[in-house]
Structures are given as C-alpha cells and as structure tokens.
Amino acid sequence: MDTPLVIGGKSFSCRLFVGTGKLPSSHIIPEIVKASKTEMITVALRRVNLSRPEDNILGYIPSDVVLLPNTSGARNAEEAIRIARLAREAGCGNFIKIEIIHEMDYLMPDNEETIKATFVLSREGFVVLPYVMPDLVVAQKLVDAGAAAVMPLGSPIGSHRGLRTKDLIAMLIEKIDIPIVVDAGIGKPSHAAEAMEMGADAVLVNTAIATSSDPVATARAFSLAVEAGRIAYLCQKQQESIYAQASSPLSGLLS
Amino acid sequence: MRATESFLQWLDFDIDGALASVDETAVKKALSKDVLSPFDFLALVSEAAEPFLEVMARKAMELTAQHFGRAVLLFAPLYLADYCQNQCLYCGFSARNRFPRHKLSRDEIEANGEALYQQGFRHILLLTGDSPVQTPVDYLEEAIEILSRRFESIAVEVYPLEQHDYQRLRLKGLDGLTIYQETYDRAVYDEVHPSGPKKDYLYRLQTPERGALAGLRWITLGALYGLANPIHDAFWTAMHLVSLKKFYPFVEWGVSLPRMNPAEGIFSPRYQLSDKRFVQFLLAFRIFFPTVGITLSTRERPEMRDILIPLGITKMSAGSHTEVGGYASEEKTVPQFEIADNRSVEEVVAVIRSKGFDPVFKDWVGVV
C-alpha cells in the first residue's frame, strides 16, 4: 500500500507532474489533466498573460490542480527571485520551480545560483522546487537552504535521452530525505517508469507530451508508466524487507 | 571584443575552395550528425544539398519542436523615425532619397504603443534610420520609457550604439537588439555604403558583442541576401553566431534571413536568393543551430510564411507597418521596404493555429 507524496503540505496521489511550455494550445490542458490524472502542472510565468484573458494559460488549468509556476528565462538568482515574487503577485500561489539557466544550448541549470535563490525564496514562504544538475552535495545544500523537493535532470531539457544521470540521481534518492522529482530528458514512458522503479518520488514531463502527435494519449501513457514504476518500486522494497528479516539464515548453524 | 576577433579569421577562409569538395556524401554526413562542423553547414547550404530538402525539412521540424515546442512568438515592429545620414544604395530611407522625413512625438509614440497593445502585442521592436542628431540616445531612452509601461519586451533595430548606451537603455526596459551586418563581404559592404558612419564595417560587426556585454537578453543578427554571394553571407553569418555563442552562451541568440525587396530608390540586387535556396538556407540554420531563434519578417509573402511556420521559425511579425508610426495614423509616409504579407494580426494568428502551433504574444516578464 502506497502513501501519498507530500510536498509543501499538499498531498499528491498521482506522481506525474506535467509541463505546458511547448503545447500547441492551452485548450487541451483540461483533457491532459483528465487523461493523466496529474495534480501538478508547471507553467512558465513568462507566458502568463493576465491582460488577455483569451490567451491566459491559467484559465485552462483546473482549480483542483496545484500550479507550479517556473522561473524560465532567469539567468541568475536575482532574476529568479523577481519572477517568483511576480508569480505570487499574479495569483499563482506559493509553489515555485526555480529554473536558472545561463547556457542556452543544453539549458544546464546553474546550481550555485539556484541554491542562493532557494535560500531567499524559502524564507519568504515559497514552496521551492529547484531544478538542478544531480549532485549530492548541491542537493544537501538545497535541503539546508529550505527546498521542499529536489528536481534533478535526467538529461538535457527536450533531449528525450532518458536517465543519463542515473547513478547521480540514485545517490540523491538514497541520501536525501525530501522528495526527488526527476525533471527533464524523459522522452518515453519507459524512461518515466525507470525513474520511478529506482525510487524517484515523482517525474515531471513536458516536451515528450507537448510535442507528441497526440498529447492527451501520451499524457495517459506516461501516467500509467509512472504508476507501474511506482508499484514495481514498492514491491521491490517489500521484497528487500522480507529478505532483511531473514537475513541471518546461518546464525543458528554458526553460533 | 573576443568574439569578433575570433570571427575575423573566417573572413579570409576560402569558402569557394571548401565548397568545391562538397558532394552528396558530405551532405549525408552532415545530416547524420547531432553536432555539426562549419564544413557541415557549408554542405547544407551548397547546391549538393538541394536534393535533400525534404530530409532537411523533417529534421528541422523535429529539432524546432524539441527545443521550442509548438509555439511562435508574435512581435510588432514600430518605426519611430526615418531620418538617415547613410546612403545605403539598397534602402528606402537612404539620405539620397528626397522625401519628407518624420519622427514620432511623445504623444505619437504613446498612441502607436497603445494601438499595438490593443492588438495584443507585448513584444515590440523599435526602428529608426541612422541619425544620432534627429534620434539621439536620449530620444530612444524616452521612447523606451514610454513603451515599457505597456510592453514586456522591447528591442531596438537602430544605428549601432556604444556598450554604455545599450546599458543605459537597458535600465529603461530595453532587452533585445537586432542588427544586420547587411553583407559580410567587405568589398561589397564598402561599395553599397558609399558614405556615412555605416561605412565602418568593423564597428558594425562588433555591435552584437557590445549588446551582449551590455547585458541584453535577445540579440538577432543576419545578412541582407542579394547584396553579395548568398552562400558567403550565410556561411559568415553562421560563423559570426558561432563565435558569439561561444563567448556569450547566456544570450538568446537569433538569426533572420531577410531578402532584398523593392525599396524606394533604384537598386537592382546583384544576386537573387530563390525561394528554394531561401528555404534551404533557413533549414540549414535550424539544423546547424537547433537552439537559435529564427525570425521571419513581413518581407516574405503569405504563402511562403505559412509554409515556413513549422520548419524552424520561432518569431514572426504580423500586421506590420514599415512606415513611421503607421499604427495610429492615416497619414501615408514612405516605407523602408515593401511588405509582402499585408494580413491582419487575426489572420496570421488563425494561420498559426491551423498549423497546430500556438501564437504567443507574451514570452517574458518586463523588468520595468
């Protein structure tokens, strides 16, 4: 029996988070939510257009879904902090995904600036989900800075290359107590299942759903894969605990 | 000026010599790679790549979706003034052309800004001729200050400025710069710019780098095709971008491929970039630079613009006027060049949607 994932006091029974940045139209968001049962959607604040209701992406996100605005476009901590504050003022709530990028080809996150922004924003009451290159020391610093979860990348954004950083992510799963949400590079449902099987708490998928020929069906496929991966992980854990209980089969013989 | 220096070596590169060794195999090799070399780019813009246009188009489409998603940003150009001290042989605003010149007043800037805002635009590109006397940095600063209240992103396509001037304008809300070298061919450049400050090739070449050093976010460059050998200009544009990207990886670099258009004054372009070659060049840029933005101008006719939407375009103008003001006045002034796509913003939006793309009006959060 699984327990729900809790981030920032909110409970999530679906462990797939969905991005919206590359969708052909905001109109299909409700269908994606329905098909995937996702409970968290990320939106780039740079795209939120409150002055034109017909273009306002927020209008298409069901009210029971947690909104995760992101700081896409920020090149340093200062810009990320500014965007996060604007997101809150715009009514996007307290959740914020920090995305600080200083290199436009591979869109690698700037871990150092991300730690700085996490420190400031968590003290301002934000529920901070930082997007980082998986690095155990950085993740420990993020925990100290007040992060609510850590979002390590599997491979570069939009690359569909899967879990190229698998061993590094495994260290975070092993050592870090706050939720680990694998973000970026997940190009196929099997990648998502793989992340969940190894013990990630959730995954975030954007490009693979948004640019598919059928985003709604693809969202469902990812959701099923995430669920399957989660069940597999739980079974594996259960198995390990059974073996652990019978871990001294030789004790009677050798004592 | 590290990037400019690193680029200069390419001006002496024997492009035609390298082209002579391009064959079908070179094109296939270029198309099979993820990270392409300068020689691969040359293969893609060469005649040998012409039979591969469909393959290139598929690859370009895929790369664009992967890096930019299914979205096209719409922006509006606003001509603030047409005073110009240069005599560019190919331009409608040239000092040689006698016509009544205009400059928008504060109120007119406000009115044009409001008209564009009402049409939905949140990204604006401000243009002037080259006249530091009529449109000094003070004037640009004032215009940006007025417009930054309404627009999330303001870019300029004006005469080259000093780094400190870009910094000064950035504090008022400027975040983008478009600057065309026109042609990278030094001899042709000298010939088509007979007088005026624009004659200084190197100063113009350094402009994108001064913008990057000033902290501007979006910088778009390119050549005006038709002045010199198009393959040469495409190759040099690509190498210029390579150099700039290397030293300024945090800038969102962009490229545009404007083609000569009948302008006021008499100038027949020496070279023609045919539709087929134009599309091929655009695809080559997308494949060589998967993450660089590509802007499509209103110079292109509607059918061409529509076809190109999914192939690599990330930004386009719509409902544009290339005469001064033009959005808030009925008075007809002389345009800088003829617009081929006269469709309204709504019509362009409808076309983008029909292609399965999202027309985006806002893609930044203004600082001011």
PDB file of N, CA and C in Angstrom, chain B residues 62-119:
ATOM      1  N   GLU B  62      11.629  18.597 -36.536  1.00  0.00           N
ATOM      2  CA  GLU B  62      11.819  17.840 -35.310  1.00  0.00           C
ATOM      3  C   GLU B  62      12.638  18.635 -34.282  1.00  0.00           C
ATOM      4  N   LEU B  63      13.728  19.238 -34.763  1.00  0.00           N
ATOM      5  CA  LEU B  63      14.589  19.998 -33.859  1.00  0.00           C
ATOM      6  C   LEU B  63      13.864  21.217 -33.289  1.00  0.00           C
ATOM      7  N   THR B  64      13.048  21.851 -34.130  1.00  0.00           N
ATOM      8  CA  THR B  64      12.328  23.030 -33.659  1.00  0.00           C
ATOM      9  C   THR B  64      11.331  22.647 -32.575  1.00  0.00           C
ATOM     10  N   ALA B  65      10.599  21.551 -32.815  1.00  0.00           N
ATOM     11  CA  ALA B  65       9.616  21.123 -31.812  1.00  0.00           C
ATOM     12  C   ALA B  65      10.329  20.762 -30.513  1.00  0.00           C
ATOM     13  N   GLN B  66      11.452  20.089 -30.642  1.00  0.00           N
ATOM     14  CA  GLN B  66      12.190  19.647 -29.469  1.00  0.00           C
ATOM     15  C   GLN B  66      12.667  20.820 -28.614  1.00  0.00           C
ATOM     16  N   HIS B  67      13.190  21.854 -29.257  1.00  0.00           N
ATOM     17  CA  HIS B  67      13.771  22.955 -28.494  1.00  0.00           C
ATOM     18  C   HIS B  67      12.818  24.108 -28.229  1.00  0.00           C
ATOM     19  N   PHE B  68      11.863  24.322 -29.108  1.00  0.00           N
ATOM     20  CA  PHE B  68      10.991  25.481 -28.929  1.00  0.00           C
ATOM     21  C   PHE B  68       9.531  25.095 -28.736  1.00  0.00           C
ATOM     22  N   GLY B  69       9.214  23.817 -28.932  1.00  0.00           N
ATOM     23  CA  GLY B  69       7.828  23.401 -28.800  1.00  0.00           C
ATOM     24  C   GLY B  69       6.996  23.870 -29.972  1.00  0.00           C
ATOM     25  N   ARG B  70       5.689  23.782 -29.800  1.00  0.00           N
ATOM     26  CA  ARG B  70       4.801  24.189 -30.888  1.00  0.00           C
ATOM     27  C   ARG B  70       4.288  25.590 -30.627  1.00  0.00           C
ATOM     28  N   ALA B  71       5.196  26.545 -30.669  1.00  0.00           N
ATOM     29  CA  ALA B  71       4.816  27.916 -30.362  1.00  0.00           C
ATOM     30  C   ALA B  71       5.585  28.890 -31.246  1.00  0.00           C
ATOM     31  N   VAL B  72       4.919  29.956 -31.649  1.00  0.00           N
ATOM     32  CA  VAL B  72       5.571  31.015 -32.423  1.00  0.00           C
ATOM     33  C   VAL B  72       5.272  32.346 -31.741  1.00  0.00           C
ATOM     34  N   LEU B  73       6.320  33.080 -31.431  1.00  0.00           N
ATOM     35  CA  LEU B  73       6.139  34.375 -30.774  1.00  0.00           C
ATOM     36  C   LEU B  73       5.840  35.453 -31.812  1.00  0.00           C
ATOM     37  N   LEU B  74       4.823  36.254 -31.536  1.00  0.00           N
ATOM     38  CA  LEU B  74       4.478  37.347 -32.443  1.00  0.00           C
ATOM     39  C   LEU B  74       4.961  38.677 -31.863  1.00  0.00           C
ATOM     40  N   PHE B  75       5.588  39.484 -32.705  1.00  0.00           N
ATOM     41  CA  PHE B  75       6.030  40.803 -32.253  1.00  0.00           C
ATOM     42  C   PHE B  75       5.668  41.826 -33.316  1.00  0.00           C
ATOM     43  N   ALA B  76       5.741  43.103 -32.919  1.00  0.00           N
ATOM     44  CA  ALA B  76       5.410  44.156 -33.871  1.00  0.00           C
ATOM     45  C   ALA B  76       6.588  45.115 -34.021  1.00  0.00           C
ATOM     46  N   PRO B  77       6.941  45.446 -35.266  1.00  0.00           N
ATOM     47  CA  PRO B  77       7.947  46.492 -35.461  1.00  0.00           C
ATOM     48  C   PRO B  77       7.280  47.862 -35.399  1.00  0.00           C
ATOM     49  N   LEU B  78       7.917  48.813 -34.738  1.00  0.00           N
ATOM     50  CA  LEU B  78       7.391  50.186 -34.735  1.00  0.00           C
ATOM     51  C   LEU B  78       8.491  51.130 -35.203  1.00  0.00           C
ATOM     52  N   TYR B  79       8.258  51.756 -36.353  1.00  0.00           N
ATOM     53  CA  TYR B  79       9.226  52.723 -36.890  1.00  0.00           C
ATOM     54  C   TYR B  79       9.021  54.066 -36.199  1.00  0.00           C
ATOM     55  N   LEU B  80      10.054  54.499 -35.484  1.00  0.00           N
ATOM     56  CA  LEU B  80       9.962  55.762 -34.735  1.00  0.00           C
ATOM     57  C   LEU B  80      10.316  56.952 -35.624  1.00  0.00           C
ATOM     58  N   ALA B  81      11.237  56.744 -36.554  1.00  0.00           N
ATOM     59  CA  ALA B  81      11.706  57.860 -37.380  1.00  0.00           C
ATOM     60  C   ALA B  81      12.355  57.322 -38.645  1.00  0.00           C
ATOM     61  N   ASP B  82      12.402  58.184 -39.697  1.00  0.00           N
ATOM     62  CA  ASP B  82      13.064  57.742 -40.923  1.00  0.00           C
ATOM     63  C   ASP B  82      14.186  58.695 -41.348  1.00  0.00           C
ATOM     64  N   TYR B  83      14.649  59.522 -40.443  1.00  0.00           N
ATOM     65  CA  TYR B  83      15.821  60.365 -40.746  1.00  0.00           C
ATOM     66  C   TYR B  83      17.034  59.460 -40.858  1.00  0.00           C
ATOM     67  N   CYS B  84      17.880  59.745 -41.864  1.00  0.00           N
ATOM     68  CA  CYS B  84      19.051  58.890 -42.005  1.00  0.00           C
ATOM     69  C   CYS B  84      20.178  59.627 -42.697  1.00  0.00           C
ATOM     70  N   GLN B  85      21.377  59.449 -42.164  1.00  0.00           N
ATOM     71  CA  GLN B  85      22.535  60.111 -42.760  1.00  0.00           C
ATOM     72  C   GLN B  85      23.331  59.175 -43.659  1.00  0.00           C
ATOM     73  N   ASN B  86      22.920  57.914 -43.699  1.00  0.00           N
ATOM     74  CA  ASN B  86      23.645  56.975 -44.552  1.00  0.00           C
ATOM     75  C   ASN B  86      23.087  57.004 -45.966  1.00  0.00           C
ATOM     76  N   GLN B  87      23.843  56.419 -46.859  1.00  0.00           N
ATOM     77  CA  GLN B  87      23.389  56.387 -48.248  1.00  0.00           C
ATOM     78  C   GLN B  87      23.390  54.957 -48.765  1.00  0.00           C
ATOM     79  N   CYS B  88      22.904  54.057 -47.971  1.00  0.00           N
ATOM     80  CA  CYS B  88      22.892  52.650 -48.389  1.00  0.00           C
ATOM     81  C   CYS B  88      22.144  52.562 -49.716  1.00  0.00           C
ATOM     82  N   LEU B  89      22.789  52.002 -50.704  1.00  0.00           N
ATOM     83  CA  LEU B  89      22.233  52.035 -52.054  1.00  0.00           C
ATOM     84  C   LEU B  89      20.912  51.285 -52.173  1.00  0.00           C
ATOM     85  N   TYR B  90      20.666  50.374 -51.214  1.00  0.00           N
ATOM     86  CA  TYR B  90      19.527  49.467 -51.347  1.00  0.00           C
ATOM     87  C   TYR B  90      18.338  49.836 -50.458  1.00  0.00           C
ATOM     88  N   CYS B  91      18.444  50.959 -49.719  1.00  0.00           N
ATOM     89  CA  CYS B  91      17.442  51.215 -48.674  1.00  0.00           C
ATOM     90  C   CYS B  91      16.557  52.407 -48.972  1.00  0.00           C
ATOM     91  N   GLY B  92      15.272  52.263 -48.679  1.00  0.00           N
ATOM     92  CA  GLY B  92      14.297  53.319 -48.906  1.00  0.00           C
ATOM     93  C   GLY B  92      14.524  54.552 -48.045  1.00  0.00           C
ATOM     94  N   PHE B  93      15.198  54.375 -46.920  1.00  0.00           N
ATOM     95  CA  PHE B  93      15.427  55.515 -46.014  1.00  0.00           C
ATOM     96  C   PHE B  93      16.723  56.272 -46.344  1.00  0.00           C
ATOM     97  N   SER B  94      17.458  55.838 -47.368  1.00  0.00           N
ATOM     98  CA  SER B  94      18.743  56.452 -47.695  1.00  0.00           C
ATOM     99  C   SER B  94      18.657  57.966 -47.791  1.00  0.00           C
ATOM    100  N   ALA B  95      19.725  58.650 -47.334  1.00  0.00           N
ATOM    101  CA  ALA B  95      19.767  60.115 -47.377  1.00  0.00           C
ATOM    102  C   ALA B  95      19.626  60.637 -48.805  1.00  0.00           C
ATOM    103  N   ARG B  96      19.934  59.797 -49.787  1.00  0.00           N
ATOM    104  CA  ARG B  96      19.822  60.221 -51.194  1.00  0.00           C
ATOM    105  C   ARG B  96      18.375  60.358 -51.633  1.00  0.00           C
ATOM    106  N   ASN B  97      17.513  59.636 -50.988  1.00  0.00           N
ATOM    107  CA  ASN B  97      16.109  59.702 -51.386  1.00  0.00           C
ATOM    108  C   ASN B  97      15.468  60.928 -50.754  1.00  0.00           C
ATOM    109  N   ARG B  98      14.922  61.771 -51.602  1.00  0.00           N
ATOM    110  CA  ARG B  98      14.309  63.007 -51.097  1.00  0.00           C
ATOM    111  C   ARG B  98      12.846  62.751 -50.824  1.00  0.00           C
ATOM    112  N   PHE B  99      12.471  62.814 -49.575  1.00  0.00           N
ATOM    113  CA  PHE B  99      11.043  62.745 -49.220  1.00  0.00           C
ATOM    114  C   PHE B  99      10.917  63.348 -47.826  1.00  0.00           C
ATOM    115  N   PRO B 100       9.716  63.815 -47.499  1.00  0.00           N
ATOM    116  CA  PRO B 100       9.572  64.445 -46.180  1.00  0.00           C
ATOM    117  C   PRO B 100       9.810  63.419 -45.073  1.00  0.00           C
ATOM    118  N   ARG B 101      10.728  63.731 -44.179  1.00  0.00           N
ATOM    119  CA  ARG B 101      11.070  62.788 -43.101  1.00  0.00           C
ATOM    120  C   ARG B 101      10.188  63.031 -41.883  1.00  0.00           C
ATOM    121  N   HIS B 102      10.042  61.996 -41.089  1.00  0.00           N
ATOM    122  CA  HIS B 102       9.192  62.100 -39.898  1.00  0.00           C
ATOM    123  C   HIS B 102       9.874  61.518 -38.674  1.00  0.00           C
ATOM    124  N   LYS B 103       9.392  61.960 -37.545  1.00  0.00           N
ATOM    125  CA  LYS B 103       9.851  61.406 -36.273  1.00  0.00           C
ATOM    126  C   LYS B 103       8.654  61.441 -35.335  1.00  0.00           C
ATOM    127  N   LEU B 104       8.401  60.374 -34.649  1.00  0.00           N
ATOM    128  CA  LEU B 104       7.230  60.348 -33.766  1.00  0.00           C
ATOM    129  C   LEU B 104       7.469  61.202 -32.521  1.00  0.00           C
ATOM    130  N   SER B 105       6.443  61.949 -32.149  1.00  0.00           N
ATOM    131  CA  SER B 105       6.494  62.735 -30.910  1.00  0.00           C
ATOM    132  C   SER B 105       6.168  61.809 -29.736  1.00  0.00           C
ATOM    133  N   ARG B 106       6.324  62.297 -28.543  1.00  0.00           N
ATOM    134  CA  ARG B 106       5.964  61.512 -27.344  1.00  0.00           C
ATOM    135  C   ARG B 106       4.539  60.970 -27.452  1.00  0.00           C
ATOM    136  N   ASP B 107       3.625  61.893 -27.827  1.00  0.00           N
ATOM    137  CA  ASP B 107       2.212  61.503 -27.909  1.00  0.00           C
ATOM    138  C   ASP B 107       1.988  60.444 -28.988  1.00  0.00           C
ATOM    139  N   GLU B 108       2.707  60.609 -30.095  1.00  0.00           N
ATOM    140  CA  GLU B 108       2.535  59.629 -31.183  1.00  0.00           C
ATOM    141  C   GLU B 108       3.104  58.256 -30.788  1.00  0.00           C
ATOM    142  N   ILE B 109       4.192  58.272 -30.037  1.00  0.00           N
ATOM    143  CA  ILE B 109       4.758  57.000 -29.571  1.00  0.00           C
ATOM    144  C   ILE B 109       3.732  56.313 -28.665  1.00  0.00           C
ATOM    145  N   GLU B 110       3.183  57.116 -27.797  1.00  0.00           N
ATOM    146  CA  GLU B 110       2.164  56.630 -26.862  1.00  0.00           C
ATOM    147  C   GLU B 110       0.981  56.030 -27.639  1.00  0.00           C
ATOM    148  N   ALA B 111       0.516  56.780 -28.656  1.00  0.00           N
ATOM    149  CA  ALA B 111      -0.664  56.336 -29.416  1.00  0.00           C
ATOM    150  C   ALA B 111      -0.366  55.053 -30.208  1.00  0.00           C
ATOM    151  N   ASN B 112       0.801  54.991 -30.812  1.00  0.00           N
ATOM    152  CA  ASN B 112       1.166  53.780 -31.550  1.00  0.00           C
ATOM    153  C   ASN B 112       1.331  52.598 -30.613  1.00  0.00           C
ATOM    154  N   GLY B 113       1.943  52.876 -29.454  1.00  0.00           N
ATOM    155  CA  GLY B 113       2.114  51.823 -28.449  1.00  0.00           C
ATOM    156  C   GLY B 113       0.763  51.287 -28.009  1.00  0.00           C
ATOM    157  N   GLU B 114      -0.160  52.197 -27.768  1.00  0.00           N
ATOM    158  CA  GLU B 114      -1.495  51.784 -27.311  1.00  0.00           C
ATOM    159  C   GLU B 114      -2.194  50.945 -28.399  1.00  0.00           C
ATOM    160  N   ALA B 115      -2.062  51.385 -29.659  1.00  0.00           N
ATOM    161  CA  ALA B 115      -2.711  50.647 -30.754  1.00  0.00           C
ATOM    162  C   ALA B 115      -2.150  49.221 -30.831  1.00  0.00           C
ATOM    163  N   LEU B 116      -0.844  49.088 -30.683  1.00  0.00           N
ATOM    164  CA  LEU B 116      -0.228  47.755 -30.759  1.00  0.00           C
ATOM    165  C   LEU B 116      -0.591  46.917 -29.543  1.00  0.00           C
ATOM    166  N   TYR B 117      -0.659  47.574 -28.398  1.00  0.00           N
ATOM    167  CA  TYR B 117      -1.044  46.861 -27.174  1.00  0.00           C
ATOM    168  C   TYR B 117      -2.465  46.300 -27.339  1.00  0.00           C
ATOM    169  N   GLN B 118      -3.345  47.136 -27.891  1.00  0.00           N
ATOM    170  CA  GLN B 118      -4.735  46.701 -28.082  1.00  0.00           C
ATOM    171  C   GLN B 118      -4.828  45.525 -29.059  1.00  0.00           C
ATOM    172  N   GLN B 119      -3.909  45.498 -30.008  1.00  0.00           N
ATOM    173  CA  GLN B 119      -3.895  44.354 -30.948  1.00  0.00           C
ATOM    174  C   GLN B 119      -3.389  43.089 -30.281  1.00  0.00           C
TER     175      GLN B 119
END
